[in-house]
PDB file of C-alpha atoms in Angstrom:
ATOM      1  CA  UNK A1180     -18.783   4.808 -10.524  1.00 67.00           C
ATOM      2  CA  UNK A1181     -16.198   1.981 -11.700  1.00 84.00           C
ATOM      3  CA  UNK A1182     -17.087  -1.518 -12.379  1.00 93.00           C
ATOM      4  CA  UNK A1183     -15.229  -4.817 -11.611  1.00 96.00           C
ATOM      5  CA  UNK A1184     -13.883  -7.005 -14.365  1.00 97.00           C
ATOM      6  CA  UNK A1185     -14.051 -10.614 -13.268  1.00 98.00           C
ATOM      7  CA  UNK A1186     -11.270 -12.502 -14.124  1.00 98.00           C
ATOM      8  CA  UNK A1187      -9.110  -9.184 -14.510  1.00 98.00           C
ATOM      9  CA  UNK A1188      -5.841  -8.814 -13.295  1.00 98.00           C
ATOM     10  CA  UNK A1189      -5.577  -5.850 -10.940  1.00 98.00           C
ATOM     11  CA  UNK A1190      -2.491  -3.980  -9.398  1.00 98.00           C
ATOM     12  CA  UNK A1191      -2.690  -3.157  -5.633  1.00 98.00           C
ATOM     13  CA  UNK A1192      -0.973   0.410  -5.346  1.00 97.00           C
ATOM     14  CA  UNK A1193       1.377  -0.931  -2.959  1.00 96.00           C
ATOM     15  CA  UNK A1194       2.324  -3.777  -5.255  1.00 95.00           C
ATOM     16  CA  UNK A1195       1.311  -6.952  -6.185  1.00 96.00           C
ATOM     17  CA  UNK A1196      -1.081  -8.553  -8.539  1.00 98.00           C
ATOM     18  CA  UNK A1197      -4.349 -10.089  -8.252  1.00 98.00           C
ATOM     19  CA  UNK A1198      -7.226 -11.933 -10.259  1.00 98.00           C
ATOM     20  CA  UNK A1199     -10.571 -11.127  -9.212  1.00 98.00           C
ATOM     21  CA  UNK A1200     -12.661 -14.236  -9.013  1.00 98.00           C
ATOM     22  CA  UNK A1201     -15.999 -12.636  -8.427  1.00 98.00           C
ATOM     23  CA  UNK A1202     -18.211 -10.606  -6.420  1.00 97.00           C
ATOM     24  CA  UNK A1203     -20.023 -11.856  -3.521  1.00 98.00           C
ATOM     25  CA  UNK A1204     -22.854 -10.724  -1.437  1.00 98.00           C
ATOM     26  CA  UNK A1205     -23.016 -10.719   2.377  1.00 97.00           C
ATOM     27  CA  UNK A1206     -25.951 -12.677   3.181  1.00 97.00           C
ATOM     28  CA  UNK A1207     -27.361 -10.586   5.950  1.00 97.00           C
ATOM     29  CA  UNK A1208     -26.664  -6.982   4.601  1.00 97.00           C
ATOM     30  CA  UNK A1209     -26.654  -7.400   1.145  1.00 97.00           C
ATOM     31  CA  UNK A1210     -22.980  -5.796   0.795  1.00 97.00           C
ATOM     32  CA  UNK A1211     -20.713  -6.458  -1.988  1.00 97.00           C
ATOM     33  CA  UNK A1212     -17.397  -8.000  -1.535  1.00 98.00           C
ATOM     34  CA  UNK A1213     -14.634  -8.658  -4.150  1.00 98.00           C
ATOM     35  CA  UNK A1214     -13.239 -12.021  -3.910  1.00 98.00           C
ATOM     36  CA  UNK A1215      -9.413 -12.057  -5.531  1.00 98.00           C
ATOM     37  CA  UNK A1216      -6.858 -14.252  -5.726  1.00 98.00           C
ATOM     38  CA  UNK A1217      -2.836 -13.374  -5.366  1.00 98.00           C
ATOM     39  CA  UNK A1218      -1.039 -14.172  -8.379  1.00 98.00           C
ATOM     40  CA  UNK A1219       2.411 -14.515  -6.234  1.00 96.00           C
ATOM     41  CA  UNK A1220       3.403 -16.767  -3.772  1.00 95.00           C
ATOM     42  CA  UNK A1221       0.844 -19.655  -2.947  1.00 96.00           C
ATOM     43  CA  UNK A1222      -2.056 -17.796  -4.533  1.00 97.00           C
ATOM     44  CA  UNK A1223      -3.905 -17.006  -1.362  1.00 98.00           C
ATOM     45  CA  UNK A1224      -7.530 -15.827  -1.614  1.00 98.00           C
ATOM     46  CA  UNK A1225      -8.760 -12.365  -0.166  1.00 98.00           C
ATOM     47  CA  UNK A1226     -11.919 -10.772   0.149  1.00 98.00           C
ATOM     48  CA  UNK A1227     -12.784  -7.052   0.427  1.00 97.00           C
ATOM     49  CA  UNK A1228     -15.831  -4.783   0.650  1.00 97.00           C
ATOM     50  CA  UNK A1229     -16.585  -3.786  -3.198  1.00 97.00           C
ATOM     51  CA  UNK A1230     -16.554  -0.004  -2.050  1.00 95.00           C
ATOM     52  CA  UNK A1231     -13.039  -0.132  -0.679  1.00 96.00           C
ATOM     53  CA  UNK A1232     -11.625  -2.414  -3.472  1.00 97.00           C
ATOM     54  CA  UNK A1233     -13.003   0.533  -5.990  1.00 97.00           C
ATOM     55  CA  UNK A1234     -11.981   3.292  -3.814  1.00 96.00           C
ATOM     56  CA  UNK A1235      -9.064   6.008  -4.633  1.00 97.00           C
ATOM     57  CA  UNK A1236      -5.776   5.995  -2.557  1.00 97.00           C
ATOM     58  CA  UNK A1237      -5.872   7.908   0.555  1.00 96.00           C
ATOM     59  CA  UNK A1238      -3.509  11.089  -0.551  1.00 95.00           C
ATOM     60  CA  UNK A1239      -2.993  12.221   3.035  1.00 96.00           C
ATOM     61  CA  UNK A1240      -2.001   8.724   4.300  1.00 96.00           C
ATOM     62  CA  UNK A1241      -0.040   7.810   0.995  1.00 96.00           C
ATOM     63  CA  UNK A1242       1.063  10.908  -0.797  1.00 95.00           C
ATOM     64  CA  UNK A1243       3.816   9.401  -2.895  1.00 95.00           C
ATOM     65  CA  UNK A1244       1.213   6.528  -4.566  1.00 95.00           C
ATOM     66  CA  UNK A1245       1.785   5.847  -7.980  1.00 94.00           C
ATOM     67  CA  UNK A1246      -1.936   4.967  -8.623  1.00 97.00           C
ATOM     68  CA  UNK A1247      -5.091   6.864  -8.348  1.00 97.00           C
ATOM     69  CA  UNK A1248      -7.116   3.747  -7.144  1.00 97.00           C
ATOM     70  CA  UNK A1249      -6.472   1.314  -4.435  1.00 97.00           C
ATOM     71  CA  UNK A1250      -6.608  -1.430  -7.193  1.00 98.00           C
ATOM     72  CA  UNK A1251      -6.351  -0.715 -10.912  1.00 98.00           C
ATOM     73  CA  UNK A1252      -6.645  -3.034 -13.749  1.00 97.00           C
ATOM     74  CA  UNK A1253      -3.734  -4.036 -15.834  1.00 95.00           C
TER      75      UNK A1253
END
């Protein structure tokens, strides 16, 4: 399984660059979430389930995607 690099910069397969601020845990379920900040615009803060952040791009839905993974470290 891939690992998250805290403070690493990642590119989303649709474009956009983000810095991972950390990994948080849901207080009820223990599920991991990646907290990340846009490096564009106002620097909005986002959160996404860890498994989804690390997942591969759905090739059926996005056959022309240039990346293997949804987010790839630069």
